[in-house]
């Protein structure tokens, strides 16, 4: 198995981000976020970089203990970064300017570092069949809209449905979202997510710093990741085609991944409670 150092993985991550040169490559990153929403943005990208066709990953022991499957002999793991924490004593200066370590537990500071660990895709394993994981919705035109409406309310954002002209699907401003009432439920969910992303990601300060193109790209990307996770097809918005090689994607990808993950987690919990 190829062994990586943390620095090498970070360099691999940076190279992947720097290599994005088209809207299609950007969309492949968003699809990876959709598949691996429980992983951080940098680990999702590391999985994409090393095994683009990966669909479901787990650690070596997790495959055995949780799924009764075993990694095939000779398979190389996919390196990702995992956090590890430890306590370090705080050193205090004594009167003679020498440092001393206080043994009191209250005088410890928690330190976290990252080191490589390895996961394997299901295609690299054999054993019992995996239980089918169905992320599609029985009633695609309503089920996702309900938790999205609940999320908007929880965030303290006002939502209105009105007749909008000139082909406008919706807009948001200062804690208020307005959606075209002529849209179907799936379209409404997608547009609400887009506008909610603006409300959460693009505060007054950020609206001033980020360009309109970047803000629209981020909002549409969040909507795309969530809708793709639930296998809900929406029209390919022109904003995804706004991606330009000159954009500094690193911060945007962090924001996109973090918000999309939180929305998916919220919707999953809401949908599971309805099924139970």
XYZ file of C-alpha atoms in Angstrom:
276
model
C 0.000 0.000 0.000
C 1.286 3.435 -0.907
C 2.079 5.464 2.191
C 1.492 9.194 2.268
C 2.627 11.887 4.634
C 0.239 14.622 5.720
C 2.170 17.239 3.761
C 1.959 15.137 0.597
C -1.809 14.806 0.941
C -2.234 18.542 1.438
C -0.136 19.157 -1.675
C -2.270 16.648 -3.586
C -5.375 18.496 -2.415
C -4.035 21.878 -3.517
C -3.053 20.493 -6.924
C -6.539 19.069 -7.427
C -8.148 22.429 -6.682
C -5.657 24.293 -8.873
C -6.209 21.864 -11.760
C -9.925 22.593 -12.137
C -10.215 24.237 -15.535
C -13.826 23.747 -16.605
C -17.402 23.729 -15.394
C -17.500 19.960 -15.982
C -14.588 19.386 -13.594
C -16.193 21.677 -11.052
C -19.439 19.725 -11.329
C -17.593 16.427 -10.749
C -16.363 17.868 -7.443
C -19.933 18.759 -6.478
C -21.099 15.234 -7.341
C -18.361 13.889 -5.059
C -19.594 16.149 -2.242
C -23.055 14.690 -2.843
C -21.836 11.080 -2.557
C -19.532 11.636 0.410
C -21.384 14.354 2.324
C -20.343 12.846 5.670
C -16.698 13.535 4.821
C -15.007 16.922 4.991
C -14.481 18.798 1.759
C -10.757 18.022 1.675
C -11.310 14.290 2.253
C -13.988 14.203 -0.455
C -11.484 15.758 -2.848
C -8.770 13.315 -1.789
C -11.126 10.428 -2.557
C -11.954 11.946 -5.958
C -8.272 12.494 -6.731
C -7.182 8.937 -5.921
C -10.253 6.962 -7.019
C -12.667 8.980 -9.180
C -15.081 6.040 -9.538
C -15.447 5.463 -5.787
C -19.070 5.158 -4.648
C -18.995 4.027 -0.997
C -15.937 3.946 1.244
C -15.097 2.662 4.728
C -12.036 1.763 6.780
C -10.388 -1.675 6.708
C -11.822 -2.837 10.041
C -15.151 -1.125 9.453
C -15.693 -3.225 6.341
C -15.162 -6.371 8.412
C -17.019 -5.438 11.575
C -19.964 -3.481 10.179
C -20.509 -4.965 6.736
C -18.907 -8.429 6.964
C -16.840 -7.671 3.890
C -13.098 -7.981 3.420
C -10.612 -5.905 1.467
C -9.244 -7.839 -1.499
C -5.589 -8.791 -1.357
C -3.296 -6.261 -3.029
C -5.773 -3.371 -2.997
C -4.337 0.072 -2.263
C -6.192 2.186 0.253
C -7.445 5.705 -0.389
C -5.563 8.106 1.865
C -7.582 10.708 3.740
C -6.779 12.912 6.738
C -8.155 12.131 10.193
C -7.924 14.351 13.296
C -6.152 13.126 16.415
C -6.142 15.005 19.709
C -3.819 15.035 22.687
C -3.286 17.128 25.801
C -0.200 19.239 26.246
C 0.857 20.781 29.514
C 1.063 24.547 29.645
C 4.537 25.680 30.593
C 4.817 28.627 32.963
C 7.824 30.850 33.462
C 9.306 30.788 36.986
C 11.024 33.711 38.687
C 14.409 32.692 37.368
C 13.027 32.737 33.795
C 13.070 28.963 33.531
C 9.994 27.160 32.230
C 8.165 24.754 34.496
C 5.262 22.422 33.737
C 2.171 22.557 35.914
C 0.820 19.077 36.621
C -2.724 20.318 37.366
C -5.231 18.984 34.799
C -6.662 22.491 34.443
C -3.341 23.573 32.982
C -3.448 21.350 29.936
C -4.299 22.567 26.467
C -5.921 20.352 23.854
C -3.961 20.020 20.621
C -5.217 18.499 17.395
C -3.216 17.275 14.441
C -4.062 15.403 11.258
C -2.479 12.265 9.920
C -3.217 9.934 6.998
C -5.608 7.020 7.439
C -6.880 4.726 4.715
C -10.335 3.847 3.445
C -11.384 1.430 0.708
C -14.139 1.615 -1.871
C -16.774 -1.108 -1.972
C -15.342 -2.226 -5.331
C -12.122 -3.121 -3.490
C -13.918 -5.498 -1.134
C -15.789 -8.799 -1.253
C -18.233 -10.555 1.066
C -21.854 -10.069 2.013
C -23.996 -7.879 -0.195
C -24.402 -4.343 1.062
C -27.889 -3.314 2.132
C -29.356 -1.020 -0.484
C -29.080 2.613 0.504
C -31.917 4.480 -1.163
C -31.506 8.240 -1.128
C -34.285 8.783 -3.650
C -37.680 9.969 -2.478
C -41.012 8.191 -2.895
C -42.751 11.468 -3.703
C -40.058 13.563 -5.293
C -42.313 16.551 -5.780
C -43.124 17.086 -2.123
C -41.016 15.140 0.386
C -37.878 17.252 0.150
C -39.776 20.519 0.127
C -41.247 19.921 3.600
C -37.917 19.701 5.491
C -36.541 22.600 3.469
C -39.483 24.745 4.564
C -38.829 23.708 8.179
C -35.159 24.595 7.853
C -35.944 28.057 6.500
C -38.249 28.685 9.448
C -35.629 27.411 11.907
C -33.075 29.823 10.446
C -35.435 32.716 11.109
C -35.823 33.572 7.428
C -39.172 34.819 6.099
C -40.455 32.917 3.053
C -43.143 34.069 0.607
C -44.535 32.598 -2.608
C -45.583 35.165 -5.202
C -46.097 35.614 -8.929
C -42.761 36.734 -10.351
C -42.274 38.131 -13.824
C -39.476 38.035 -16.409
C -38.700 34.371 -15.776
C -37.460 35.041 -12.241
C -37.502 31.920 -10.041
C -36.808 33.689 -6.760
C -34.675 36.138 -4.848
C -33.497 36.851 -1.305
C -32.649 39.985 0.600
C -32.008 40.730 4.254
C -33.627 37.697 5.868
C -36.446 37.316 3.354
C -36.844 34.848 0.490
C -39.429 35.211 -2.273
C -40.138 32.244 -4.573
C -42.122 32.071 -7.805
C -45.327 30.251 -6.871
C -45.636 28.855 -10.415
C -42.714 26.452 -9.839
C -43.382 22.799 -9.019
C -42.351 21.440 -5.605
C -38.975 20.102 -6.751
C -38.095 23.390 -8.434
C -39.233 25.298 -5.360
C -36.961 23.180 -3.135
C -33.970 23.801 -5.409
C -34.547 27.559 -5.583
C -35.204 27.859 -1.846
C -31.906 26.073 -1.123
C -30.158 28.440 -3.533
C -31.615 31.529 -1.863
C -31.097 30.152 1.657
C -27.432 29.628 0.762
C -27.228 33.336 -0.037
C -28.784 34.193 3.332
C -26.389 31.935 5.265
C -23.161 32.325 3.288
C -23.375 35.879 2.045
C -23.853 38.286 4.903
C -23.675 42.013 4.308
C -19.890 41.957 4.760
C -19.402 38.974 2.458
C -21.753 40.438 -0.138
C -19.387 43.402 -0.332
C -16.240 41.272 -0.671
C -17.360 38.506 -3.034
C -18.262 39.150 -6.649
C -21.807 38.484 -7.831
C -20.549 35.600 -9.978
C -18.858 33.852 -7.042
C -21.909 34.299 -4.800
C -24.212 32.857 -7.460
C -21.783 30.008 -8.113
C -21.664 29.097 -4.412
C -25.439 29.265 -3.952
C -26.167 27.170 -7.028
C -23.454 24.671 -6.053
C -25.037 24.128 -2.629
C -28.417 23.563 -4.278
C -26.880 21.174 -6.816
C -25.154 19.045 -4.142
C -28.321 18.674 -2.058
C -30.606 17.897 -5.002
C -28.079 15.474 -6.501
C -27.813 13.644 -3.166
C -31.530 12.846 -3.338
C -31.365 11.927 -7.037
C -33.597 14.842 -7.893
C -32.983 16.168 -11.375
C -33.198 19.902 -11.873
C -32.418 22.041 -14.854
C -28.714 22.745 -15.187
C -28.515 26.331 -14.050
C -26.409 28.798 -15.950
C -24.574 29.699 -12.754
C -22.629 26.414 -12.745
C -21.315 27.438 -16.144
C -20.034 30.678 -14.615
C -17.043 28.857 -13.165
C -13.810 30.432 -14.318
C -10.294 29.134 -13.911
C -9.312 32.433 -12.305
C -11.531 31.830 -9.244
C -9.871 30.943 -5.955
C -11.922 27.836 -5.248
C -10.484 26.753 -1.914
C -12.588 28.949 0.373
C -15.663 28.528 -1.815
C -15.428 24.731 -1.703
C -15.185 24.812 2.085
C -18.324 26.926 2.320
C -20.212 24.876 -0.270
C -19.349 21.528 1.323
C -20.062 22.630 4.894
C -23.465 24.154 4.142
C -24.598 21.370 1.783
C -23.624 18.780 4.404
C -25.611 20.538 7.121
C -28.693 20.828 4.881
C -28.503 17.145 3.881
C -28.106 16.083 7.522
C -31.108 18.193 8.533
C -33.258 16.794 5.728
C -32.163 13.199 6.431
C -33.185 13.485 10.081
C -36.488 15.084 9.124
C -37.269 12.448 6.485
C -36.291 9.530 8.746
C -38.568 10.783 11.511
C -41.453 10.809 9.026
C -40.761 7.243 7.896
C -40.503 5.854 11.450
